[in-house]
Coordinates of C-alpha atoms in Angstrom, one line a residue:
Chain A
X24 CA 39.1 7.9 25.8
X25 CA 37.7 5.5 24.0
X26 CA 35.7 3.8 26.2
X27 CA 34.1 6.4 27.7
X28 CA 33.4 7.7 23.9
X29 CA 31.2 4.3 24.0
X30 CA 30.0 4.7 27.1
X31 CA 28.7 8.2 25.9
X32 CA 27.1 6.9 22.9
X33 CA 25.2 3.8 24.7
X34 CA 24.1 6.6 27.4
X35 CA 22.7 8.6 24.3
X36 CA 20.9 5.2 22.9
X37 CA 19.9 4.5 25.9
X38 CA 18.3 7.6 26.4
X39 CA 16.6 7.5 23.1
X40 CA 15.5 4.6 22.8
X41 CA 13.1 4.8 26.1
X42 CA 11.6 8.1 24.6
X43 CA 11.4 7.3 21.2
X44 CA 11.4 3.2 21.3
X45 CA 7.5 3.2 20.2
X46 CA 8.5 6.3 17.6
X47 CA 11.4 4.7 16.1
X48 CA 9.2 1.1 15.5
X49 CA 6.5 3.9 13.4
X50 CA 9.2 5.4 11.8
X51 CA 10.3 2.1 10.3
X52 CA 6.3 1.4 9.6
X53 CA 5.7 4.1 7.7
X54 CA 9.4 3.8 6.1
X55 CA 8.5 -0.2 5.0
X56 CA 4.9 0.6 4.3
X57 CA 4.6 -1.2 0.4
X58 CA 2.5 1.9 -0.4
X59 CA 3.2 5.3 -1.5
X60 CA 2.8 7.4 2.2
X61 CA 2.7 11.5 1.3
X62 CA 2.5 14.0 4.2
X63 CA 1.8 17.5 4.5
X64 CA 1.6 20.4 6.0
X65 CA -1.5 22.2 7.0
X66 CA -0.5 25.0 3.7
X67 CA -0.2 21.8 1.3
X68 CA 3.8 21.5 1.5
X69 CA 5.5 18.0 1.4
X70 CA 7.2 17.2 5.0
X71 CA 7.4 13.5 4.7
X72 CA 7.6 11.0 2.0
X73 CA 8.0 7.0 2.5
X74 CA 10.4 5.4 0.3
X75 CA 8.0 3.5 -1.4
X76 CA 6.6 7.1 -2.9
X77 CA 10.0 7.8 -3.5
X78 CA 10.4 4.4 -5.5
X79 CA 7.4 5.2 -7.1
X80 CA 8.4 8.2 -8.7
X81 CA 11.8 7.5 -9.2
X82 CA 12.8 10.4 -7.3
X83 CA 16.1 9.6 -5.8
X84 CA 16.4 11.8 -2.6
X85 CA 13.1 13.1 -0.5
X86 CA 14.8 16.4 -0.5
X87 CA 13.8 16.6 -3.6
X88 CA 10.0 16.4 -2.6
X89 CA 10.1 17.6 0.7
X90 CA 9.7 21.4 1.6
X91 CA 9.7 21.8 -2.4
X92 CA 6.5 19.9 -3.3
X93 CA 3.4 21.6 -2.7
X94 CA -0.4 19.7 -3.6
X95 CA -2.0 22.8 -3.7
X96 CA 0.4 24.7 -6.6
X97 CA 0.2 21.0 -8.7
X98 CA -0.8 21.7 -12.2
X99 CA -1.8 18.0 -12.9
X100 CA -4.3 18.4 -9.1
X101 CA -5.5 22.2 -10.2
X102 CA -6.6 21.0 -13.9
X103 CA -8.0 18.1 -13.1
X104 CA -11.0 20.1 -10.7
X105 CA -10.2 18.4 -7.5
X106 CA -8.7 20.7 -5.6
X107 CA -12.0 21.4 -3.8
X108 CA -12.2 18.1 -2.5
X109 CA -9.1 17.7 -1.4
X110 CA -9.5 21.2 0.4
X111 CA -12.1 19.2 2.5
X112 CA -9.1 17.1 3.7
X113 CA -7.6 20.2 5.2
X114 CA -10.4 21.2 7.0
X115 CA -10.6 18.4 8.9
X116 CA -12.5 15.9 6.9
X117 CA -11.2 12.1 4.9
X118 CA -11.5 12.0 1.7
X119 CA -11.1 9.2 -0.8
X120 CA -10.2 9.4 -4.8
X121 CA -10.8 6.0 -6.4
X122 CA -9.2 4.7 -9.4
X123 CA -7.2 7.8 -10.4
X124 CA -4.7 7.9 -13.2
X125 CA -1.2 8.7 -12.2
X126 CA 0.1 11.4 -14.6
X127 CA 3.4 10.1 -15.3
X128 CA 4.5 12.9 -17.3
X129 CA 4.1 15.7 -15.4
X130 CA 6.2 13.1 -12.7
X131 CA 9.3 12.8 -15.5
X132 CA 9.0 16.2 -16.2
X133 CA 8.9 17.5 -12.7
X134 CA 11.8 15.2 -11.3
X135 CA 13.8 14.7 -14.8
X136 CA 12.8 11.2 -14.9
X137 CA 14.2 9.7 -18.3
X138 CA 11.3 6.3 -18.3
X139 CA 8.9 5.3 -16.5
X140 CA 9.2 1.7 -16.6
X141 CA 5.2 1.3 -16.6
X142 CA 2.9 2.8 -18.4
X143 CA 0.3 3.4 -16.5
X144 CA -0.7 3.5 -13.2
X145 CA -4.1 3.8 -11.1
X146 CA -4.4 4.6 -7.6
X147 CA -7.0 4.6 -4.7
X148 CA -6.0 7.7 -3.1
X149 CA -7.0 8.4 0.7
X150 CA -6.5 11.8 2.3
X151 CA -7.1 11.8 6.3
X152 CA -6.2 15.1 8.3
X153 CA -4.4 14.3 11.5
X154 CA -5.6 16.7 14.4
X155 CA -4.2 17.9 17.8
X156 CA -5.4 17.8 21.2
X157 CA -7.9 20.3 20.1
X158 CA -9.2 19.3 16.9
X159 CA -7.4 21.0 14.8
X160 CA -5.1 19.8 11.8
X161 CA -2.0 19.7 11.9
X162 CA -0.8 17.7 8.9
X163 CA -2.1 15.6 6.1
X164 CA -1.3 12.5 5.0
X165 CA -1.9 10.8 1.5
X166 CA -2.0 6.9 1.1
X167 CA -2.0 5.6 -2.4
X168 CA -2.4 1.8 -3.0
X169 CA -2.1 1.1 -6.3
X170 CA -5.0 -0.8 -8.4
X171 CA -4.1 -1.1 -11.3
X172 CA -0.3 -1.0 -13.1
X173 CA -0.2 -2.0 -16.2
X174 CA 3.6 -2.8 -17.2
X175 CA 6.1 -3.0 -20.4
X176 CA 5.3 0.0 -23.1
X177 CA 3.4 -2.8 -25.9
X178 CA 0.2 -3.0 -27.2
X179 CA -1.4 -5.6 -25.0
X180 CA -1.5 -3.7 -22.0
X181 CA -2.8 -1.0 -23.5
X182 CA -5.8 -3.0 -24.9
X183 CA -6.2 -4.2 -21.7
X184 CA -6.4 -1.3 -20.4
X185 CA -9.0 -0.1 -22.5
X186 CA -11.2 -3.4 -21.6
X187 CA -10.9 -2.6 -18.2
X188 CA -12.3 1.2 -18.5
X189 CA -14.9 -0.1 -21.1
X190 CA -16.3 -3.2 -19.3
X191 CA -19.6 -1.5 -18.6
X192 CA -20.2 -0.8 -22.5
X193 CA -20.7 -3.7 -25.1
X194 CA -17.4 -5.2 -26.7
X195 CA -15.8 -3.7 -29.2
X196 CA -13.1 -5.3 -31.3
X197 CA -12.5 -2.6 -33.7
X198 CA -11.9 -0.1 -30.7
X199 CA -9.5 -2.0 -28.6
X200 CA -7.6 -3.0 -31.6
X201 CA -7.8 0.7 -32.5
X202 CA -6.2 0.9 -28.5
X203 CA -3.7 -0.9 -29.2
X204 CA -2.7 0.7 -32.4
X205 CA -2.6 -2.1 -34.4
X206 CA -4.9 -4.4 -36.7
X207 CA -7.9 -6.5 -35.9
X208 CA -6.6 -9.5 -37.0
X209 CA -3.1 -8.9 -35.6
X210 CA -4.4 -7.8 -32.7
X211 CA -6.7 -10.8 -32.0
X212 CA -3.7 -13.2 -33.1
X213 CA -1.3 -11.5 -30.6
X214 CA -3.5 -10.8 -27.2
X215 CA -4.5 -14.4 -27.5
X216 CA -0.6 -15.2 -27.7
X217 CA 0.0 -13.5 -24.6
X218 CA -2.6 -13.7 -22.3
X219 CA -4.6 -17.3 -23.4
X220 CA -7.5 -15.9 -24.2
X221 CA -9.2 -13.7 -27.0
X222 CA -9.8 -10.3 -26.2
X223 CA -13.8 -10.9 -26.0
X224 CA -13.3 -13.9 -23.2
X225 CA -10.8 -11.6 -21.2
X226 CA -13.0 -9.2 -21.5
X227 CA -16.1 -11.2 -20.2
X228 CA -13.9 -12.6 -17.8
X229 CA -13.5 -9.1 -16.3
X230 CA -17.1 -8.2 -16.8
X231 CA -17.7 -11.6 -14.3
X232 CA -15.3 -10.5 -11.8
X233 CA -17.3 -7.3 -11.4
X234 CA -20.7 -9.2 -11.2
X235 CA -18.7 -11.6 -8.6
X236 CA -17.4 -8.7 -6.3
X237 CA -21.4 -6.4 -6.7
X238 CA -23.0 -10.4 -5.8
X239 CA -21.5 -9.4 -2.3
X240 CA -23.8 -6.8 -1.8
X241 CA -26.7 -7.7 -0.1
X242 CA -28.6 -5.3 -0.9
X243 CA -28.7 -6.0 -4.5
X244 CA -31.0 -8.3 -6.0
X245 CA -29.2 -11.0 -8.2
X246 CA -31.4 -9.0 -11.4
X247 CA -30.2 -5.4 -9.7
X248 CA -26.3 -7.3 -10.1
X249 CA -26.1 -8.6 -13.3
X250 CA -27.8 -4.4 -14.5
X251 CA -25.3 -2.9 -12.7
X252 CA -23.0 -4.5 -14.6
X253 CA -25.0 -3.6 -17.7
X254 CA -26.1 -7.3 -18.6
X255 CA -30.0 -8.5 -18.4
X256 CA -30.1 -11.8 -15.7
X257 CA -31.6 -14.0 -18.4
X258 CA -30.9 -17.9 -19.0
X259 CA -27.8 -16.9 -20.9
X260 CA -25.9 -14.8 -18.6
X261 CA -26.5 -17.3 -15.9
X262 CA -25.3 -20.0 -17.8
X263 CA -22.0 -17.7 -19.1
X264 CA -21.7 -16.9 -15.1
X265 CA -21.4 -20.5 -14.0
X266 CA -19.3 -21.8 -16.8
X267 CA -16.8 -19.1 -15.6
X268 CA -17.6 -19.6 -11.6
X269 CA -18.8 -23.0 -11.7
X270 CA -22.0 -21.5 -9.3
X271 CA -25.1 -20.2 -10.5
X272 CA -25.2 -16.1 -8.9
X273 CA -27.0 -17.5 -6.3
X274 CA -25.2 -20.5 -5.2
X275 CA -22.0 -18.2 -5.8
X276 CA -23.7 -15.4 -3.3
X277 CA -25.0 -17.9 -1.0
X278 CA -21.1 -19.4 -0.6
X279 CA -19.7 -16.1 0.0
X280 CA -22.5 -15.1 2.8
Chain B
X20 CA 56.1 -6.0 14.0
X21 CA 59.8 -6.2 12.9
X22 CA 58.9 -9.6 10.7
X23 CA 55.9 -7.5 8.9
X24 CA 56.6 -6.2 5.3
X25 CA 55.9 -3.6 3.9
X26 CA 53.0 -4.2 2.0
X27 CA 51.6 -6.4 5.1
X28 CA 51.4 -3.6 7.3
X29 CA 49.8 -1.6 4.5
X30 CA 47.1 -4.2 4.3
X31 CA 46.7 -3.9 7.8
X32 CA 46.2 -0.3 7.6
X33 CA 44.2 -0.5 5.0
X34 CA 41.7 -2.5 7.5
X35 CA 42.0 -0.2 10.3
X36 CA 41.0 2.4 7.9
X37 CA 37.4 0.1 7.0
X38 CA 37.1 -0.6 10.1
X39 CA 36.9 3.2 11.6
X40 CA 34.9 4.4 8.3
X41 CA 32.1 1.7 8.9
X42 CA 32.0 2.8 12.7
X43 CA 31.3 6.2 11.2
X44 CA 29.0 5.4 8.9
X45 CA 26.9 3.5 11.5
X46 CA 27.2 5.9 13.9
X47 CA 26.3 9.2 11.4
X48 CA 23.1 6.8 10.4
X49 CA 22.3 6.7 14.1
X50 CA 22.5 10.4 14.2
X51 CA 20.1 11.0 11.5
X52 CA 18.1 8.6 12.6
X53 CA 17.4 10.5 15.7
X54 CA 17.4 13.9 14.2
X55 CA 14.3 12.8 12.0
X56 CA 12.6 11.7 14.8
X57 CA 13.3 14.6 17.1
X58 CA 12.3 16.5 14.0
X59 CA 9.1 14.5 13.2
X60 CA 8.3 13.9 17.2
X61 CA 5.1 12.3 17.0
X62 CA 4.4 12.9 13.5
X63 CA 5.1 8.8 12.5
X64 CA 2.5 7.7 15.4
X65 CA 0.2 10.2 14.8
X66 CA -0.1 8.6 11.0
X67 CA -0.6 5.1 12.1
X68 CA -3.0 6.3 14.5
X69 CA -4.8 8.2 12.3
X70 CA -4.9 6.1 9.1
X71 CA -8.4 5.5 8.5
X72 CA -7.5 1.8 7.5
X73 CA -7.2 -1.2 10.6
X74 CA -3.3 -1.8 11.7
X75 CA -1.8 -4.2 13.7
X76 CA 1.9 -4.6 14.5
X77 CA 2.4 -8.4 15.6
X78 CA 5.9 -10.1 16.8
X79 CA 7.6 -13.5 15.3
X80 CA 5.6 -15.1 18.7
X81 CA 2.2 -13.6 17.1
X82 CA 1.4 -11.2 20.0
X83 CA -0.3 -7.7 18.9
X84 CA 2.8 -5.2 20.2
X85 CA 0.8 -2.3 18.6
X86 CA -3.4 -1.2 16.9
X87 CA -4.1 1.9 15.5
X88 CA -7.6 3.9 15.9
X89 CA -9.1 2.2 13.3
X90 CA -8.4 -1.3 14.1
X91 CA -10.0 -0.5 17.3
X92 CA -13.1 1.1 16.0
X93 CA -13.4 -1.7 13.8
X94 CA -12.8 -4.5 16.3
X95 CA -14.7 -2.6 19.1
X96 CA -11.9 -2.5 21.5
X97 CA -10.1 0.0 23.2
X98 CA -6.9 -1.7 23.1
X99 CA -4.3 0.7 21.8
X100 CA -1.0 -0.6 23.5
X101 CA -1.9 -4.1 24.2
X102 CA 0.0 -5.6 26.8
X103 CA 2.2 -8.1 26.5
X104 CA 0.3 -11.2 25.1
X105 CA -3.3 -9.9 25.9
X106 CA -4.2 -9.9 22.3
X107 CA -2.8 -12.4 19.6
X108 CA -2.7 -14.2 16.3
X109 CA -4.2 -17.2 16.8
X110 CA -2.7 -19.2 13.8
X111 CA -5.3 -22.3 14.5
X112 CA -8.4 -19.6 13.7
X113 CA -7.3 -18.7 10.6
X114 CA -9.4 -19.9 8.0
X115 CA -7.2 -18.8 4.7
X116 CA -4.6 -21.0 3.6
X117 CA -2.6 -17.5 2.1
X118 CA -3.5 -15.6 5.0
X119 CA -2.1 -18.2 7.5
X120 CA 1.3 -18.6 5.0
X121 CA 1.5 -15.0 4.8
X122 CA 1.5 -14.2 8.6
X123 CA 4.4 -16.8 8.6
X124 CA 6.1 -15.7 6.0
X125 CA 6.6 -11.9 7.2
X126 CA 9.1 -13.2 9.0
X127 CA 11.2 -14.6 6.1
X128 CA 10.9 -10.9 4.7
X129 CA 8.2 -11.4 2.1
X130 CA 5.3 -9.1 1.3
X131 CA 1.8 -10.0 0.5
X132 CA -1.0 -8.7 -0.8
X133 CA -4.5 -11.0 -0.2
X134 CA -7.7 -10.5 -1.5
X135 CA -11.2 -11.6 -1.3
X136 CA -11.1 -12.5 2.9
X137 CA -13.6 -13.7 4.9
X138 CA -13.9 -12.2 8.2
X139 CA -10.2 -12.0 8.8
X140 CA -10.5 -10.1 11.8
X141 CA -11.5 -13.6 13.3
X142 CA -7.8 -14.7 14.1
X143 CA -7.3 -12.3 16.4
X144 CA -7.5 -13.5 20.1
X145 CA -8.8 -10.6 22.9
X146 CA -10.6 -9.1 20.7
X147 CA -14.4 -9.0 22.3
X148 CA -16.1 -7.4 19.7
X149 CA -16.7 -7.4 15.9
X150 CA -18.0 -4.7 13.8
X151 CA -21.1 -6.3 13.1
X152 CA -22.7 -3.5 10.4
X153 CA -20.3 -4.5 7.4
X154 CA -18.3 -7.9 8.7
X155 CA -16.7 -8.3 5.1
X156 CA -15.9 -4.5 4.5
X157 CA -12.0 -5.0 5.1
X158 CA -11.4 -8.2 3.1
X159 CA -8.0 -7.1 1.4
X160 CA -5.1 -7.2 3.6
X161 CA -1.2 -6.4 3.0
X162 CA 1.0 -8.1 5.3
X163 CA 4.7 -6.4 5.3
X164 CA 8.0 -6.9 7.5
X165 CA 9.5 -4.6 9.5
X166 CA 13.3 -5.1 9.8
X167 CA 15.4 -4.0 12.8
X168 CA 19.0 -2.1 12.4
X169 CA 20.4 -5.7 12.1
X170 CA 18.0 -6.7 8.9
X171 CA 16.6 -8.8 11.3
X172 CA 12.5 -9.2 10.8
X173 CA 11.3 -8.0 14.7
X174 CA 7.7 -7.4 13.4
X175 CA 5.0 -8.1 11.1
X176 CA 2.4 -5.3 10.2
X177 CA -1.1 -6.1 8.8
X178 CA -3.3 -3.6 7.8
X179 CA -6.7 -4.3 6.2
X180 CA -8.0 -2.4 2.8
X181 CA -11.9 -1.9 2.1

């Protein structure tokens, strides 16, 4: 009895495993994938979540997403104008949503989640149709790698938060201490405490990194750079670029060609 | 058996009992594991397949087992399946310190997450082609593991981020 129990039960592996072998090494893909994976049906419900969205969101089960969740009936995706768009997704098309803001809330409040343990999050958000023999779709898939999480509820992240939407407009101390909800001088004293530099070098620093990654664009002159990052390409901002880089922009562009 | 307390036989029972409810346990996580993919049949492929980002699925001997769509488009090859050692890592091409640590390191279980690459699409052997309009357009890469039933790490996966 018992071994033909086992003998049952490797026929039965056996069986599956040379028609689903390839399927079941996806399956575990998609399940380890360090991104949030979201798939749905052609009408917009949930049929698949990975457990990395799950882990996301705190939501303990996928039955709690799955067959309940539906992108189209989201408050959060109506309000915010971009249903359209992601329409085009099913209809056949990819689309892409850089840089959006995670709403948190409407998360908690939808799942019961008691606290986030970050406090915000931003996402690059893809949406690719996947199509039948005939072209047509027959699911949807969201992938959403995370850009930018800022952690821990205090003050500095926020602040840095703020830098990092502001970089393109001039510095302003009284505002990101005003993001941070506390006083200039406090403010200064404390963001240099925890991240080595004053708020005004972190947010040069950032306002370099941007130059740095547009400086890989060929296309651009080294002038059309440094104004796309709203800064004039004078002997200052040179000089400010290579004391960060240790390259003038052109030396630096030069490197990375 | 007659020299075996009370409690000892107890204990013994008490193993027996562990024993069967771990069987069960594996055995109902087989089960579901092959209702969701009868359930899902072809949905998990069709995803990788589809993602609009290059993937490669690589062994611990740095053989490509698996490429999706886009890693094809963007490598110009048709290899979808490749065969058994026709396309590779080639550890001695790559030109990253992280990058060659990381594709190591999958197999200890670690994620990574790289950024700022140069042509890493160059460590691949087999592959005849490169996209030449945007060489540097995937330069972000995360490299995950893939455990098998066991925990043990039976593949790598590497999928490159504009």
């Amino acid at each position: 009895m018992g071994s033909s129990m086992k003998e049952m039960q490797n026929n039965i592996i056996g069986s599956f495993q040379s028609l689903f072998g390839k399927e079941e090494l996806l399956a575990k893909v998609i399940e380890c994938f360090p991104y949030p994976i979201q798939v749905y049906d052609p009408d917009g419900t949930s049929v698949l979540v990975n457990k990395a969205m799950l882990a996301e969101y705190h939501t303990i089960s996928p039955d709690m997403v799955v067959g309940k969740y539906n992108i189209f009936k989201d408050p959060y995706i109506v309000a915010s104008g971009q249903l359209p768009v992601l329409k085009r997704a099913f209809q056949g098309e990819t689309v892409f949503f850089p840089d959006i803001k995670v709403p948190l809330e409407d998360i908690a409040e939808r799942y019961g989640v008691e606290d986030f343990d970050i406090e915000a999050v931003y996402q690059d958000i893809t949406v690719f149709p996947i199509l039948d023999g005939e072209k047509r779709v027959i699911y949807v898939a969201a992938f959403l790698i995370n850009r930018r999480v800022y952690r821990g509820k205090d003050e500095i992240e926020k602040a840095k938060e703020y830098i990092e939407i502001h970089w393109l407009e001039r510095f302003d101390l009284n505002e990101t201490a005003r993001a941070a909800c506390l006083s200039k001088a406090h403010f200064t004293k404390l963001f240099k405490k925890h991240t080595g530099v004053t708020p005004h070098e972190y947010y040069t620093n950032y306002k370099i990194s941007k130059v740095k990654e547009k400086l890989l664009d060929a296309n651009l002159s080294i002038a059309q750079v440094f104004a796309a990052c709203n800064m004039d390409y004078n002997g200052h901002s040179a000089r400010v670029f290579k004391n960060k880089t240790g390259l003038s922009p052109s030396a630096y562009r030069k490197k990375s060609e | 058996m007659g020299g075996k307390t009370k409690k000892q036989l107890l204990e013994e029972l008490s193993e027996v009992q562990k024993m069967l409810e771990k069987r069960t346990e594996t055995q109902g996580h087989m089960i579901r594991k092959f209702q969701t993919l009868i359930e899902n049949e072809g949905l998990f492929s069709q995803i990788i397949d589809f993602l609009p980002y290059p993937l490669a699925i690589f062994t611990p001997q740095y053989t490509l087992s698996m490429t999706n769509k886009a890693f094809a488009a963007e490598t110009k090859t048709r290899v979808m399946y490749p065969e058994k050692g026709a396309a590779r890592i080639l550890q001695h091409k790559i030109n990253d310190m992280q990058l060659a640590a990381a594709i190591t390191g999958v197999f200890a279980g670690n994620t990574f997450f790289l950024e700022d690459l140069k042509n890493p699409f160059s460590m691949f052997s087999g592959i005849t082609q490169q996209s030449a309009s945007e060489p540097d357009l995937f330069n972000r890469v995360v490299i995950f593991p893939v455990p098998a039933d066991d925990a043990e790490i039976t593949h790598g996966v590497i999928v490159f981020i504009p």
